[in-house]
Every structure is written in C-alpha cells, then in structure tokens.
Amino acid sequence: MVTAITVFVILIAGCQPSEDGKEAFVIHTVNGPIEAGEIGFVLSHEHLMSNFGLPIEETDTYDELALYRQVIPYVKHIHELGVQTIFDYTADYFGRRVDILKAIADSSGVQIVTNTGIYGAADNRYIPEYAFMESPGELAARWIEEFENGIDGTGIRPGFMKLAFDTGEPSEIDKKLFEAGVITHLQTGLTIAVHTGANIEAVQAQLEILDRYDVSPEAWIWTHANWHDDTDYLIHVASKGGWISLDGVRDDNTDEYISRLIAFRDAGLLNKVLLSHDGDAWPMGDEIRPFHAIMTHLVPALRENGFTDEELYELFTKNPWEAYSIRIRKTK
Ligand SMILES: [Zn+2]
C-alpha cells in the first residue's frame, strides 16, 4: 500500500477540484473545511458508530468509554492502511453524534465527514413525528440551518445529506424527504446520498424529482447500488450523471467487484463510481463490521487486473472529491 499511497499524494497535488476552475470547492469535515489536496484516500460510506436497531428515542446515547476503546484503535489501523478521509453515514435519529465523531477524528488522525437529513427506510422507524407534518420547505430549513450554523450547537457542519427509500413503491414520506433534500441542495450545494438499494422505482422517482427542480443527477448518490444485480442498469444511470455507490466490499466478494469495475471501465464510466464497505466500528456496541477489505483485498486485486495508478486515484480520491465537494449542480 505504501506505493499506492505515494502515487495518490503525487496525483492529487495537480487536482483541479472545480468544474469551471473559478472556485476552490471544499468538503466539510468535523474539523472544518478541507480542499482537494487534503482529501487523500477515501472510504465513501462507513459508520464509525450507530444505534441502528434501537428505538428512536434511545439512539443518541452511547457507552462512550467502551466505544472509544473499540473504535479508536480500529480507525487508527485503517489510517495506517492509508485511509485519510471517511464519510460517516449514520444519520440523525439512528445514532449520529458529531461530538463523538470529532473525538474519533482527533484521536485517530482520520478526517471524518458527517451528514444532515432523515433516514426514511426501515419502515419509517427513524423518521421523527414532525417530518410527517412539515412541508418539504420546512424540512429543508432544518437541514439548511445545520449547514449554516452547525449541528447540535457544536458548530460542526454536515458535509452531505443522507436520505433513504424503503423497498416497494416509493412512499409519500420518502418522496417528500427527497424533495426536501433537493431544496436543501439548491440552497447549500450539499450532495444528496440516498439509501436506495435495488429499488429501481425509487431510482426513477428520484431522477424525476431532480429533473423537476432542474438539479443534475451529479448532485445525487445512488447508495447501495451494488444491491442491484444488473450492472448495465447501473451504467445507464451513471451515464446520466448519477453517482453509483458500490458500498458492500468484503474480503470474500472481490471477484464480483472486479467484474463490475471492469464493466464500468469498459463503458468509460469509472469516473462515476464510489467504493466502500458500509462497515460499522460500533454497531450498537457489537463486534466491528470491518471496513478494511478495500485496502487488503480489492486494491491489490485491481492492480492484478491491470487497473492503473491513475484509475485507482480516480476511484478512491478524485471521484469522492467530485461527488462530495460542495457546489450547486443545476441543469440549467
Ligand atoms: Zn450504511
């Protein structure tokens, strides 16, 4: 990995983050904004901790000392494997605690990015009551407030939005939350990452709402796209500009990822892929769901399959930068 990391550092020194070259876009970490040269090797969808599974009113409390004892050594290990930045996908109402994320970042040396938004999957279990009453604009105002003034009085600002769709026909509440996300994007430039999985109807509903607001699919991440088997359809959505998050890497599914990535490369769309594990270093206090197979298994396998340093840099540094750097992406 030392060779790989050295190459990433050299390549990113010449990175031009903005699409028009006029403005240096940034990413908000829990320790403030960073620029392109500072993002390094990225894991684009993990959980430093979560209380997914507990009742909604209990999800923001942790046994903090036990958590730090388990999480910090693991995240230090991840850092030693070459990871500089992790996007944390634990949303408000199922365990987001930005003060704890900051402590983990400070102790491990890894840059961590947190999110705003409401997670609409899991049969609405982590949607607070007010979200059913408020309009998309009122919901967006809450998330814009976090973007402008920080989360829970900490001054820590979100670096993206995390939303979700249940399986089946897209529900009114999931569509409303997404519409709030699009309104928030137009005000803040935050990217909208949406747990969607294999729900093609939900993909189409989201693309329609983006279109209605003249927001480019480039502002949107299809999260858990790897749950959908048909790589050709993923490539089709990528060709429209959507970000395809293949976020289920494990140490026993390298072959599947290699074949999907070869298909994206053959289609000339490797520049739309985000890779991660959807791991969790503190899943309700249980054993770590690991997030190191990319460094130990996938990167070496990519090299064996002829992926170049430039392509690895694209997958793990340039694409996450492009996907998450804060800017409004309109179609007209
Ligand atoms: Zn996740």
CSV table of C-alpha atoms and ligand atoms in Angstrom, one decimal:
chain,number,residue,atom,x,y,z
A,1,MET,CA,0.0,0.0,0.0
A,2,VAL,CA,2.9,2.4,0.5
A,3,THR,CA,3.4,2.6,-3.2
A,4,ALA,CA,-0.3,3.2,-3.8
A,5,ILE,CA,-0.5,6.0,-1.2
A,6,THR,CA,2.6,7.7,-2.6
A,7,VAL,CA,1.0,7.8,-6.0
A,8,PHE,CA,-2.2,9.2,-4.7
A,9,VAL,CA,-0.3,12.1,-2.9
A,10,ILE,CA,1.6,12.9,-6.1
A,11,LEU,CA,-1.5,12.8,-8.3
A,12,ILE,CA,-3.8,14.9,-6.1
A,13,ALA,CA,-1.2,17.7,-6.0
A,14,GLY,CA,-2.3,18.5,-9.5
A,15,CYS,CA,-6.0,18.1,-8.9
A,16,GLN,CA,-8.4,20.8,-10.1
A,17,PRO,CA,-11.4,20.4,-7.9
A,18,SER,CA,-13.9,22.7,-9.5
A,19,GLU,CA,-15.7,22.1,-12.7
A,20,ASP,CA,-15.2,25.6,-14.0
A,21,GLY,CA,-11.9,26.2,-12.4
A,22,LYS,CA,-13.1,29.5,-10.9
A,23,GLU,CA,-13.6,28.5,-7.3
A,24,ALA,CA,-11.9,26.1,-5.0
A,25,PHE,CA,-14.7,23.9,-3.7
A,26,VAL,CA,-14.4,22.4,-0.2
A,27,ILE,CA,-15.6,19.4,1.8
A,28,HIS,CA,-16.7,19.9,5.4
A,29,THR,CA,-15.1,17.6,7.8
A,30,VAL,CA,-16.0,17.5,11.5
A,31,ASN,CA,-12.8,19.6,12.0
A,32,GLY,CA,-13.7,22.2,9.3
A,33,PRO,CA,-13.4,22.6,5.6
A,34,ILE,CA,-10.6,20.9,3.5
A,35,GLU,CA,-9.5,21.4,0.0
A,36,ALA,CA,-8.8,18.8,-2.8
A,37,GLY,CA,-5.2,18.2,-1.9
A,38,GLU,CA,-6.1,17.2,1.6
A,39,ILE,CA,-8.7,14.5,1.0
A,40,GLY,CA,-6.4,11.6,0.2
A,41,PHE,CA,-7.6,8.0,0.1
A,42,VAL,CA,-11.3,8.0,0.9
A,43,LEU,CA,-13.8,5.5,2.2
A,44,SER,CA,-17.1,7.0,0.9
A,45,HIS,CA,-19.7,5.2,3.1
A,46,GLU,CA,-19.0,3.8,6.5
A,47,HIS,CA,-20.3,4.1,10.1
A,48,LEU,CA,-18.0,5.0,12.9
A,49,MET,CA,-20.8,4.0,15.2
A,50,SER,CA,-24.6,3.6,15.1
A,51,ASN,CA,-27.6,2.5,17.2
A,52,PHE,CA,-29.5,1.2,14.2
A,53,GLY,CA,-31.9,-1.3,15.8
A,54,LEU,CA,-32.7,0.6,19.0
A,55,PRO,CA,-35.9,2.5,19.5
A,56,ILE,CA,-35.6,6.1,18.0
A,57,GLU,CA,-35.6,7.8,21.4
A,58,GLU,CA,-32.6,5.8,22.6
A,59,THR,CA,-30.3,6.2,19.6
A,60,ASP,CA,-28.2,9.2,20.6
A,61,THR,CA,-26.8,7.6,23.8
A,62,TYR,CA,-23.6,5.6,23.8
A,63,ASP,CA,-21.3,4.0,26.4
A,64,GLU,CA,-18.7,6.4,25.3
A,65,LEU,CA,-15.6,5.0,27.0
A,66,ALA,CA,-16.3,1.5,25.8
A,67,LEU,CA,-17.0,2.9,22.3
A,68,TYR,CA,-13.7,4.8,22.2
A,69,ARG,CA,-11.8,1.7,23.4
A,70,GLN,CA,-13.2,-0.3,20.5
A,71,VAL,CA,-13.4,2.3,17.7
A,72,ILE,CA,-10.2,4.4,18.1
A,73,PRO,CA,-7.6,1.5,17.7
A,74,TYR,CA,-9.5,0.2,14.7
A,75,VAL,CA,-9.7,3.6,13.0
A,76,LYS,CA,-6.0,4.1,13.7
A,77,HIS,CA,-5.4,0.8,12.0
A,78,ILE,CA,-7.5,2.0,9.0
A,79,HIS,CA,-5.4,5.2,8.9
A,80,GLU,CA,-2.2,3.1,8.9
A,81,LEU,CA,-3.6,1.2,5.9
A,82,GLY,CA,-3.6,4.5,4.0
A,83,VAL,CA,-7.1,6.0,4.6
A,84,GLN,CA,-7.2,9.7,5.1
A,85,THR,CA,-11.0,10.5,5.0
A,86,ILE,CA,-14.1,8.6,5.9
A,87,PHE,CA,-17.7,9.7,5.1
A,88,ASP,CA,-19.9,8.7,8.1
A,89,TYR,CA,-23.4,7.6,7.0
A,90,THR,CA,-25.0,7.4,10.5
A,91,ALA,CA,-27.9,9.8,10.2
A,92,ASP,CA,-29.7,11.8,12.9
A,93,TYR,CA,-32.2,9.7,14.8
A,94,PHE,CA,-30.3,6.5,14.4
A,95,GLY,CA,-27.1,7.4,16.2
A,96,ARG,CA,-25.4,10.5,14.8
A,97,ARG,CA,-23.2,12.2,17.4
A,98,VAL,CA,-20.9,14.7,15.9
A,99,ASP,CA,-19.1,15.3,19.2
A,100,ILE,CA,-18.0,11.7,19.3
A,101,LEU,CA,-17.1,11.8,15.6
A,102,LYS,CA,-14.8,14.7,16.4
A,103,ALA,CA,-13.2,12.9,19.2
A,104,ILE,CA,-12.5,9.9,17.0
A,105,ALA,CA,-11.1,12.1,14.2
A,106,ASP,CA,-8.8,13.9,16.7
A,107,SER,CA,-7.6,10.7,18.3
A,108,SER,CA,-7.1,8.7,15.1
A,109,GLY,CA,-5.8,11.3,12.6
A,110,VAL,CA,-8.6,10.3,10.1
A,111,GLN,CA,-10.7,13.1,8.6
A,112,ILE,CA,-14.4,12.4,9.2
A,113,VAL,CA,-17.4,13.9,7.3
A,114,THR,CA,-20.9,13.8,8.9
A,115,ASN,CA,-24.3,14.4,7.4
A,116,THR,CA,-27.7,16.1,7.7
A,117,GLY,CA,-31.1,14.7,6.6
A,118,ILE,CA,-33.5,12.0,7.8
A,119,TYR,CA,-33.3,8.3,7.0
A,120,GLY,CA,-36.7,7.2,5.6
A,121,ALA,CA,-36.1,3.4,5.2
A,122,ALA,CA,-36.6,0.7,7.9
A,123,ASP,CA,-40.3,1.2,7.6
A,124,ASN,CA,-40.1,4.8,8.8
A,125,ARG,CA,-38.7,3.7,12.1
A,126,TYR,CA,-36.1,6.5,12.3
A,127,ILE,CA,-38.4,9.3,11.0
A,128,PRO,CA,-39.3,11.8,13.8
A,129,GLU,CA,-43.0,12.8,14.1
A,130,TYR,CA,-42.6,16.3,12.9
A,131,ALA,CA,-41.3,15.1,9.5
A,132,PHE,CA,-44.8,13.8,8.7
A,133,MET,CA,-46.4,17.2,9.4
A,134,GLU,CA,-43.9,19.6,7.8
A,135,SER,CA,-43.6,20.6,4.2
A,136,PRO,CA,-40.5,19.9,2.1
A,137,GLY,CA,-39.5,23.5,2.5
A,138,GLU,CA,-39.9,23.4,6.3
A,139,LEU,CA,-37.8,20.2,6.5
A,140,ALA,CA,-35.2,21.7,4.2
A,141,ALA,CA,-35.0,24.7,6.5
A,142,ARG,CA,-33.9,22.4,9.4
A,143,TRP,CA,-31.1,20.9,7.3
A,144,ILE,CA,-30.0,24.3,5.9
A,145,GLU,CA,-29.8,25.6,9.5
A,146,GLU,CA,-27.4,22.7,10.3
A,147,PHE,CA,-25.4,23.6,7.2
A,148,GLU,CA,-25.1,27.2,8.1
A,149,ASN,CA,-24.8,27.1,11.8
A,150,GLY,CA,-23.7,23.6,12.7
A,151,ILE,CA,-25.2,20.6,14.4
A,152,ASP,CA,-26.5,20.4,18.0
A,153,GLY,CA,-24.7,23.7,19.0
A,154,THR,CA,-21.3,22.3,18.2
A,155,GLY,CA,-20.5,24.4,15.1
A,156,ILE,CA,-19.7,21.2,13.2
A,157,ARG,CA,-21.3,21.4,9.8
A,158,PRO,CA,-22.6,18.5,7.7
A,159,GLY,CA,-20.6,17.5,4.5
A,160,PHE,CA,-23.5,15.8,2.7
A,161,MET,CA,-27.1,14.7,3.1
A,162,LYS,CA,-28.2,11.2,4.0
A,163,LEU,CA,-31.7,10.1,3.0
A,164,ALA,CA,-33.4,6.8,2.3
A,165,PHE,CA,-36.2,5.0,0.4
A,166,ASP,CA,-37.9,1.9,1.7
A,167,THR,CA,-38.4,-1.1,-0.7
A,168,GLY,CA,-41.6,-1.2,-2.8
A,169,GLU,CA,-43.5,1.6,-4.4
A,170,PRO,CA,-41.9,4.9,-3.2
A,171,SER,CA,-43.9,6.3,-0.2
A,172,GLU,CA,-45.2,9.8,0.1
A,173,ILE,CA,-42.9,10.5,3.1
A,174,ASP,CA,-39.8,9.2,1.3
A,175,LYS,CA,-40.5,11.3,-1.7
A,176,LYS,CA,-41.2,14.3,0.5
A,177,LEU,CA,-37.9,13.9,2.3
A,178,PHE,CA,-36.1,13.6,-1.0
A,179,GLU,CA,-37.8,16.8,-2.3
A,180,ALA,CA,-36.6,18.5,0.9
A,181,GLY,CA,-33.1,17.2,0.0
A,182,VAL,CA,-33.3,18.7,-3.4
A,183,ILE,CA,-34.4,22.1,-2.0
A,184,THR,CA,-31.5,21.9,0.5
A,185,HIS,CA,-29.1,21.2,-2.3
A,186,LEU,CA,-30.2,24.2,-4.2
A,187,GLN,CA,-29.5,26.4,-1.1
A,188,THR,CA,-26.3,24.7,0.1
A,189,GLY,CA,-24.7,22.7,-2.6
A,190,LEU,CA,-24.7,19.6,-0.4
A,191,THR,CA,-24.7,16.3,-2.2
A,192,ILE,CA,-27.8,14.1,-1.7
A,193,ALA,CA,-26.8,10.5,-0.8
A,194,VAL,CA,-29.8,8.2,-0.8
A,195,HIS,CA,-30.1,4.6,0.5
A,196,THR,CA,-32.0,3.1,-2.4
A,197,GLY,CA,-30.5,-0.4,-2.9
A,198,ALA,CA,-32.2,-2.4,-5.6
A,199,ASN,CA,-35.4,-0.3,-5.7
A,200,ILE,CA,-35.5,0.8,-9.3
A,201,GLU,CA,-38.9,2.6,-8.8
A,202,ALA,CA,-37.2,4.7,-6.2
A,203,VAL,CA,-34.3,5.5,-8.5
A,204,GLN,CA,-36.8,6.6,-11.2
A,205,ALA,CA,-38.8,8.7,-8.6
A,206,GLN,CA,-35.6,10.4,-7.5
A,207,LEU,CA,-34.4,11.2,-11.0
A,208,GLU,CA,-37.9,12.7,-11.8
A,209,ILE,CA,-37.8,14.9,-8.8
A,210,LEU,CA,-34.3,16.1,-9.6
A,211,ASP,CA,-35.5,16.9,-13.1
A,212,ARG,CA,-38.5,18.8,-11.8
A,213,TYR,CA,-36.1,21.1,-9.9
A,214,ASP,CA,-33.5,21.3,-12.7
A,215,VAL,CA,-31.0,19.7,-10.5
A,216,SER,CA,-28.4,17.5,-12.2
A,217,PRO,CA,-28.1,13.8,-11.2
A,218,GLU,CA,-24.5,14.7,-10.5
A,219,ALA,CA,-25.8,16.1,-7.1
A,220,TRP,CA,-27.1,12.6,-6.2
A,221,ILE,CA,-25.6,9.3,-5.0
A,222,TRP,CA,-27.4,6.0,-5.5
A,223,THR,CA,-26.4,4.4,-2.2
A,224,HIS,CA,-26.2,0.6,-2.1
A,225,ALA,CA,-26.4,0.4,-5.9
A,226,ASN,CA,-24.5,-2.9,-5.5
A,227,TRP,CA,-27.7,-4.5,-4.1
A,228,HIS,CA,-29.0,-4.3,-7.7
A,229,ASP,CA,-27.5,-7.2,-9.8
A,230,ASP,CA,-27.9,-5.6,-13.3
A,231,THR,CA,-24.6,-3.7,-13.8
A,232,ASP,CA,-25.8,-2.5,-17.2
A,233,TYR,CA,-28.6,-0.6,-15.5
A,234,LEU,CA,-26.1,1.0,-13.0
A,235,ILE,CA,-24.0,2.0,-16.0
A,236,HIS,CA,-27.1,3.5,-17.7
A,237,VAL,CA,-27.8,5.7,-14.6
A,238,ALA,CA,-24.1,6.6,-14.3
A,239,SER,CA,-24.3,7.8,-18.0
A,240,LYS,CA,-27.0,10.3,-16.9
A,241,GLY,CA,-24.6,11.7,-14.3
A,242,GLY,CA,-25.7,9.9,-11.1
A,243,TRP,CA,-23.0,8.6,-8.7
A,244,ILE,CA,-23.0,4.9,-8.3
A,245,SER,CA,-22.1,3.8,-4.8
A,246,LEU,CA,-20.8,0.2,-4.7
A,247,ASP,CA,-20.5,0.1,-0.9
A,248,GLY,CA,-20.6,-3.5,0.1
A,249,VAL,CA,-16.9,-4.6,-0.3
A,250,ARG,CA,-15.9,-7.5,1.9
A,251,ASP,CA,-12.9,-9.8,1.9
A,252,ASP,CA,-14.9,-12.5,0.2
A,253,ASN,CA,-16.5,-10.6,-2.8
A,254,THR,CA,-13.5,-9.2,-4.6
A,255,ASP,CA,-14.4,-11.1,-7.8
A,256,GLU,CA,-17.8,-9.5,-8.0
A,257,TYR,CA,-16.4,-6.0,-7.6
A,258,ILE,CA,-13.6,-6.6,-10.1
A,259,SER,CA,-16.1,-7.7,-12.8
A,260,ARG,CA,-18.4,-4.8,-12.1
A,261,LEU,CA,-15.5,-2.3,-12.2
A,262,ILE,CA,-14.2,-3.8,-15.4
A,263,ALA,CA,-17.7,-3.2,-16.9
A,264,PHE,CA,-17.7,0.4,-15.8
A,265,ARG,CA,-14.2,0.9,-17.2
A,266,ASP,CA,-15.2,-0.6,-20.5
A,267,ALA,CA,-18.1,1.8,-20.6
A,268,GLY,CA,-15.8,4.7,-19.9
A,269,LEU,CA,-17.7,5.5,-16.6
A,270,LEU,CA,-15.2,4.6,-13.9
A,271,ASN,CA,-15.4,8.3,-13.1
A,272,LYS,CA,-18.9,7.8,-11.6
A,273,VAL,CA,-18.1,5.0,-9.1
A,274,LEU,CA,-17.7,5.3,-5.4
A,275,LEU,CA,-16.4,2.4,-3.3
A,276,SER,CA,-16.8,1.5,0.3
A,277,HIS,CA,-17.8,-1.3,2.8
A,278,ASP,CA,-20.8,0.1,4.7
A,279,GLY,CA,-18.9,-1.1,7.8
A,280,ASP,CA,-19.6,-0.1,11.3
A,281,ALA,CA,-17.0,0.2,14.1
A,282,TRP,CA,-19.7,0.2,16.8
A,283,PRO,CA,-22.9,-1.4,15.6
A,284,MET,CA,-25.0,-0.9,18.8
A,285,GLY,CA,-21.9,-2.0,20.7
A,286,ASP,CA,-21.5,-5.3,18.9
A,287,GLU,CA,-18.4,-6.5,17.1
A,288,ILE,CA,-16.9,-4.3,14.4
A,289,ARG,CA,-18.3,-4.8,11.0
A,290,PRO,CA,-15.0,-4.3,9.2
A,291,PHE,CA,-14.0,-1.7,6.7
A,292,HIS,CA,-10.5,-2.6,5.6
A,293,ALA,CA,-11.1,-5.2,2.7
A,294,ILE,CA,-10.7,-2.5,0.1
A,295,MET,CA,-7.1,-1.9,1.2
A,296,THR,CA,-6.2,-5.5,2.0
A,297,HIS,CA,-8.1,-7.3,-0.9
A,298,LEU,CA,-9.7,-5.0,-3.5
A,299,VAL,CA,-6.8,-2.7,-4.3
A,300,PRO,CA,-4.3,-5.5,-4.8
A,301,ALA,CA,-6.8,-7.3,-7.0
A,302,LEU,CA,-7.4,-4.2,-9.0
A,303,ARG,CA,-3.7,-3.9,-9.7
A,304,GLU,CA,-3.5,-7.6,-10.7
A,305,ASN,CA,-6.4,-7.0,-13.1
A,306,GLY,CA,-4.5,-4.2,-14.8
A,307,PHE,CA,-6.0,-1.1,-13.2
A,308,THR,CA,-3.5,1.7,-13.3
A,309,ASP,CA,-2.4,4.1,-10.6
A,310,GLU,CA,-4.5,6.8,-12.3
A,311,GLU,CA,-7.6,4.7,-12.2
A,312,LEU,CA,-7.1,3.8,-8.5
A,313,TYR,CA,-6.6,7.5,-7.8
A,314,GLU,CA,-9.8,8.2,-9.7
A,315,LEU,CA,-11.8,5.6,-7.7
A,316,PHE,CA,-10.6,6.4,-4.2
A,317,THR,CA,-9.7,10.1,-4.3
A,318,LYS,CA,-10.9,12.0,-7.4
A,319,ASN,CA,-14.4,10.6,-7.6
A,320,PRO,CA,-15.2,11.1,-3.9
A,321,TRP,CA,-13.9,14.6,-4.2
A,322,GLU,CA,-16.0,15.3,-7.3
A,323,ALA,CA,-19.1,13.7,-5.7
A,324,TYR,CA,-19.0,15.4,-2.4
A,325,SER,CA,-17.4,18.8,-3.0
A,326,ILE,CA,-19.9,21.4,-2.0
A,327,ARG,CA,-21.4,23.2,-5.0
A,328,ILE,CA,-24.9,23.6,-6.6
A,329,ARG,CA,-25.3,21.4,-9.6
A,330,LYS,CA,-28.1,22.6,-11.9
A,331,THR,CA,-29.0,21.5,-15.4
A,332,LYS,CA,-30.0,25.0,-16.5
B,1,ZN,ZN,-24.6,2.5,5.7
